[in-house]
Amino acid sequence: QSVLTQPPSVSGAPGQRVTISCTGSSSNIGAGYDVHWYQQLPGTAPKLLIYGNSNRPSGVPDRFSGSKSGTSASLAISGLQAEDEADYYCQSYDSSLSGFYVFGTGTKVTVL
Amino acid sequence: EVQLVESGGGLVKPGGSLRLSCAASGFTFSSYSMNWVRQAPGKGLEWVSSISSSSSYIYYADSVKGRFTISRDNAKNSLYLQMNSLRAEDTAVYYCAKIQLSTAALDYWGQGTLVTVSS
């Protein structure tokens, strides 16, 4: 019952740039709430990748960038590397649900 | 170094109960709100519950409201999730996560503990 929609999968060759969209509505992203992104490598816990729409925590390569506009947000990975193969989730907040935190449906990034 | 270590998962029959714990270290636990997030096998992330630093504010997802109870013991640097009336659909890896003060992002996650509800 995710309220944030992401493409199930994206793929690219090493060195290419890929983008992942996160589409919400006027009760979440469109209401002005921040969007955060998490990376989940196979068999591991999620890790914060982007916070506050476009900020990278210490240690996250600048190949990862985030943006937000209207009711959507995007994560871009430039210079794709093999170690970027993982699941990626966006997250925001929703004012229409008692559920508070909302996650995206998740996107599997495959490096060809 | 921030560390969050969950424990208490296991196999439980439908209708049963389980209590998860999350031991925190490497930061001033009493100053931060905390979350539980779960992930069913092969599925995406689902927020379960949040608790503020002093336990004044508590929130639950509709899917667990009335069955799960979040709590914390700041003296023991520990977060808990009491799960009652468990259902098959509660089967998941349960993660505890620290909430970042400035943006409320989940900036640190534990390794997770698996809860399996099956007869």
Short mmCIF file of C-alpha atoms in Angstrom, two decimals:
data_model
loop_
_atom_site.label_atom_id
_atom_site.label_comp_id
_atom_site.label_asym_id
_atom_site.label_seq_id
_atom_site.Cartn_x
_atom_site.Cartn_y
_atom_site.Cartn_z
CA GLN A 1 0.00 0.00 0.00
CA SER A 2 2.88 2.37 -0.80
CA VAL A 3 1.72 5.86 -1.70
CA LEU A 4 4.94 6.80 -3.46
CA THR A 5 5.40 5.18 -6.88
CA GLN A 6 8.76 4.18 -8.31
CA PRO A 7 9.64 2.20 -11.45
CA PRO A 8 10.24 -1.46 -10.53
CA SER A 9 13.58 -1.54 -12.27
CA VAL A 10 16.14 0.52 -14.14
CA SER A 11 19.37 -0.62 -15.72
CA GLY A 12 22.47 0.83 -17.27
CA ALA A 13 25.96 0.01 -18.37
CA PRO A 14 28.95 0.92 -16.22
CA GLY A 15 29.68 4.62 -16.52
CA GLN A 16 26.18 5.53 -17.64
CA ARG A 17 23.71 7.76 -15.84
CA VAL A 18 20.40 6.42 -14.57
CA THR A 19 17.53 8.17 -12.85
CA ILE A 20 14.83 6.85 -10.54
CA SER A 21 11.56 8.72 -10.20
CA CYS A 22 9.40 8.89 -7.09
CA THR A 23 5.86 10.09 -7.73
CA GLY A 24 3.63 11.19 -4.91
CA SER A 25 0.68 13.49 -4.44
CA SER A 26 -0.47 16.72 -2.84
CA SER A 27 -0.67 15.06 0.58
CA ASN A 28 2.96 14.02 0.69
CA ILE A 29 5.71 15.29 -1.61
CA GLY A 30 3.46 17.99 -3.03
CA ALA A 31 2.68 19.23 0.46
CA GLY A 32 6.29 20.29 0.80
CA TYR A 33 7.59 17.39 2.85
CA ASP A 34 11.21 16.39 2.41
CA VAL A 35 12.13 13.35 0.36
CA HIS A 36 14.89 10.97 1.44
CA TRP A 37 16.47 8.09 -0.45
CA TYR A 38 17.81 4.80 0.84
CA GLN A 39 20.04 2.19 -0.77
CA GLN A 40 19.63 -1.46 0.16
CA LEU A 41 22.38 -3.75 -1.02
CA PRO A 42 21.45 -7.44 -1.30
CA GLY A 43 20.98 -9.06 2.09
CA THR A 44 21.69 -5.90 4.07
CA ALA A 45 19.78 -3.19 5.92
CA PRO A 46 18.82 0.02 4.14
CA LYS A 47 21.30 2.87 4.26
CA LEU A 48 20.53 6.58 4.03
CA LEU A 49 21.73 7.85 0.65
CA ILE A 50 20.13 11.28 0.24
CA TYR A 51 18.37 13.35 2.89
CA GLY A 52 16.39 16.55 2.70
CA ASN A 53 15.75 16.11 -1.05
CA SER A 54 19.32 16.67 -2.22
CA ASN A 55 21.86 16.30 0.58
CA ARG A 56 24.38 13.50 0.82
CA PRO A 57 25.51 12.10 4.18
CA SER A 58 29.22 11.95 4.77
CA GLY A 59 30.78 9.11 2.81
CA VAL A 60 28.18 8.95 0.03
CA PRO A 61 29.87 9.53 -3.34
CA ASP A 62 28.87 12.63 -5.27
CA ARG A 63 27.78 10.34 -8.11
CA PHE A 64 24.48 10.22 -6.25
CA SER A 65 22.23 13.26 -6.44
CA GLY A 66 18.63 14.02 -5.56
CA SER A 67 16.07 16.56 -6.61
CA LYS A 68 12.43 17.38 -5.96
CA SER A 69 9.82 19.24 -7.94
CA GLY A 70 6.10 19.47 -7.39
CA THR A 71 4.72 16.09 -6.43
CA SER A 72 7.78 14.12 -7.56
CA ALA A 73 11.39 13.54 -6.70
CA SER A 74 14.28 11.92 -8.51
CA LEU A 75 17.50 10.13 -7.67
CA ALA A 76 20.28 10.20 -10.24
CA ILE A 77 23.29 7.95 -10.31
CA SER A 78 26.02 9.11 -12.66
CA GLY A 79 29.07 7.06 -13.60
CA LEU A 80 27.22 3.87 -12.70
CA GLN A 81 29.40 1.27 -10.98
CA ALA A 82 28.91 -2.44 -10.32
CA GLU A 83 28.61 -1.80 -6.59
CA ASP A 84 25.59 0.42 -7.21
CA GLU A 85 23.48 -2.63 -8.01
CA ALA A 86 20.89 -2.52 -5.25
CA ASP A 87 17.33 -1.63 -4.36
CA TYR A 88 16.54 2.06 -3.89
CA TYR A 89 13.64 3.51 -1.92
CA CYS A 90 12.31 7.03 -1.62
CA GLN A 91 10.60 8.14 1.59
CA SER A 92 8.53 11.10 2.64
CA TYR A 93 5.64 11.90 4.97
CA ASP A 94 1.91 11.97 4.37
CA SER A 95 -0.65 14.26 5.94
CA SER A 96 -3.69 12.27 4.86
CA LEU A 97 -2.86 9.04 6.68
CA SER A 98 -2.28 8.16 10.30
CA GLY A 99 0.74 6.47 8.80
CA PHE A 100 3.26 9.23 9.09
CA TYR A 101 6.23 7.86 7.16
CA VAL A 102 5.61 6.65 3.64
CA PHE A 103 8.02 4.71 1.47
CA GLY A 104 8.23 4.30 -2.25
CA THR A 105 7.58 0.99 -3.95
CA GLY A 106 11.29 0.47 -4.53
CA THR A 107 13.47 0.28 -7.64
CA LYS A 108 15.98 -2.41 -8.49
CA VAL A 109 19.03 -0.98 -10.24
CA THR A 110 20.89 -3.45 -12.43
CA VAL A 111 24.34 -2.77 -13.81
CA LEU A 112 24.59 -4.45 -17.19
CA GLU B 1 30.13 4.77 16.02
CA VAL B 2 26.34 4.50 16.01
CA GLN B 3 25.14 0.93 16.48
CA LEU B 4 21.61 -0.45 16.58
CA VAL B 5 21.23 -4.14 17.34
CA GLU B 6 17.82 -5.79 17.17
CA SER B 7 16.91 -9.02 18.90
CA GLY B 8 13.86 -11.04 19.84
CA GLY B 9 12.72 -12.27 16.46
CA GLY B 10 11.71 -15.86 15.81
CA LEU B 11 8.92 -18.22 14.83
CA VAL B 12 5.54 -17.65 16.43
CA LYS B 13 2.07 -19.07 15.78
CA PRO B 14 -0.77 -16.89 14.52
CA GLY B 15 -2.36 -15.09 17.44
CA GLY B 16 0.85 -15.25 19.43
CA SER B 17 3.05 -12.52 20.85
CA LEU B 18 6.66 -11.46 20.56
CA ARG B 19 8.74 -8.62 21.96
CA LEU B 20 11.50 -7.11 19.89
CA SER B 21 14.35 -5.13 21.39
CA CYS B 22 16.82 -2.70 19.86
CA ALA B 23 20.00 -1.88 21.78
CA ALA B 24 21.48 1.48 20.86
CA SER B 25 25.00 2.78 21.33
CA GLY B 26 27.33 5.44 19.99
CA PHE B 27 24.92 8.36 20.38
CA THR B 28 22.80 10.06 23.04
CA PHE B 29 19.81 7.74 22.73
CA SER B 30 17.56 9.86 24.94
CA SER B 31 17.78 12.80 22.51
CA TYR B 32 16.43 11.06 19.42
CA SER B 33 13.11 9.78 18.16
CA MET B 34 13.18 6.21 16.90
CA ASN B 35 11.29 4.11 14.38
CA TRP B 36 10.45 0.52 13.62
CA VAL B 37 10.31 -0.35 9.92
CA ARG B 38 9.58 -3.80 8.49
CA GLN B 39 10.18 -5.60 5.24
CA ALA B 40 8.22 -8.70 4.25
CA PRO B 41 10.19 -11.33 2.31
CA GLY B 42 10.87 -10.06 -1.19
CA LYS B 43 8.83 -6.90 -0.58
CA GLY B 44 9.45 -3.22 0.06
CA LEU B 45 9.85 -1.20 3.22
CA GLU B 46 6.86 -0.48 5.46
CA TRP B 47 6.88 1.99 8.35
CA VAL B 48 5.50 0.41 11.54
CA SER B 49 5.80 2.85 14.44
CA SER B 50 7.57 5.95 15.76
CA ILE B 51 8.31 7.16 19.28
CA SER B 52 9.67 10.54 20.33
CA SER B 53 12.70 10.96 22.55
CA SER B 54 10.70 11.23 25.78
CA SER B 55 7.91 8.88 24.66
CA SER B 56 5.49 11.80 24.55
CA TYR B 57 4.53 11.18 20.96
CA ILE B 58 3.81 7.73 19.57
CA TYR B 59 2.47 6.81 16.15
CA TYR B 60 1.48 3.55 14.50
CA ALA B 61 0.70 2.36 11.00
CA ASP B 62 -2.95 1.39 10.60
CA SER B 63 -1.87 -2.17 9.87
CA VAL B 64 -0.54 -2.64 13.42
CA LYS B 65 -2.57 -0.19 15.48
CA GLY B 66 -4.17 -1.86 18.49
CA ARG B 67 -1.88 -4.89 18.24
CA PHE B 68 1.64 -3.48 18.52
CA THR B 69 3.09 -1.24 21.24
CA ILE B 70 6.29 0.74 20.90
CA SER B 71 8.22 1.79 23.99
CA ARG B 72 11.68 2.81 25.07
CA ASP B 73 13.89 2.84 28.15
CA ASN B 74 16.31 5.73 27.90
CA ALA B 75 18.22 4.55 30.96
CA LYS B 76 18.97 1.29 29.16
CA ASN B 77 19.43 2.84 25.69
CA SER B 78 16.82 0.46 24.39
CA LEU B 79 13.82 0.51 22.08
CA TYR B 80 11.09 -2.12 22.15
CA LEU B 81 8.20 -3.38 20.05
CA GLN B 82 5.60 -5.54 21.76
CA MET B 83 3.69 -7.44 19.08
CA ASN B 84 0.42 -9.15 20.00
CA SER B 85 -2.24 -10.95 17.98
CA LEU B 86 0.31 -11.70 15.30
CA ARG B 87 -0.83 -12.57 11.80
CA ALA B 88 0.83 -14.27 8.87
CA GLU B 89 1.10 -10.89 7.16
CA ASP B 90 3.30 -9.63 10.00
CA THR B 91 6.06 -11.95 8.80
CA ALA B 92 8.98 -9.67 8.00
CA VAL B 93 12.42 -8.47 8.94
CA TYR B 94 11.97 -5.74 11.54
CA TYR B 95 14.47 -2.89 11.61
CA CYS B 96 14.91 -0.23 14.22
CA ALA B 97 16.08 3.09 12.85
CA LYS B 98 17.28 6.36 14.37
CA ILE B 99 15.58 9.55 13.25
CA GLN B 100 17.85 12.39 12.16
CA LEU B 101 17.07 15.55 14.12
CA SER B 102 17.23 18.08 11.31
CA THR B 103 15.21 16.35 8.61
CA ALA B 104 13.60 13.30 10.28
CA ALA B 105 15.32 11.02 7.78
CA LEU B 106 16.26 7.58 9.08
CA ASP B 107 20.00 8.03 9.29
CA TYR B 108 21.01 4.78 10.98
CA TRP B 109 19.47 1.32 10.79
CA GLY B 110 20.01 -1.89 12.65
CA GLN B 111 20.71 -5.19 10.89
CA GLY B 112 17.14 -6.37 11.43
CA THR B 113 15.50 -9.32 13.15
CA LEU B 114 13.26 -11.82 11.36
CA VAL B 115 9.77 -12.49 12.65
CA THR B 116 7.96 -15.46 11.12
CA VAL B 117 4.28 -16.00 11.91
CA SER B 118 3.25 -19.49 10.91
CA SER B 119 1.45 -22.49 12.30
#
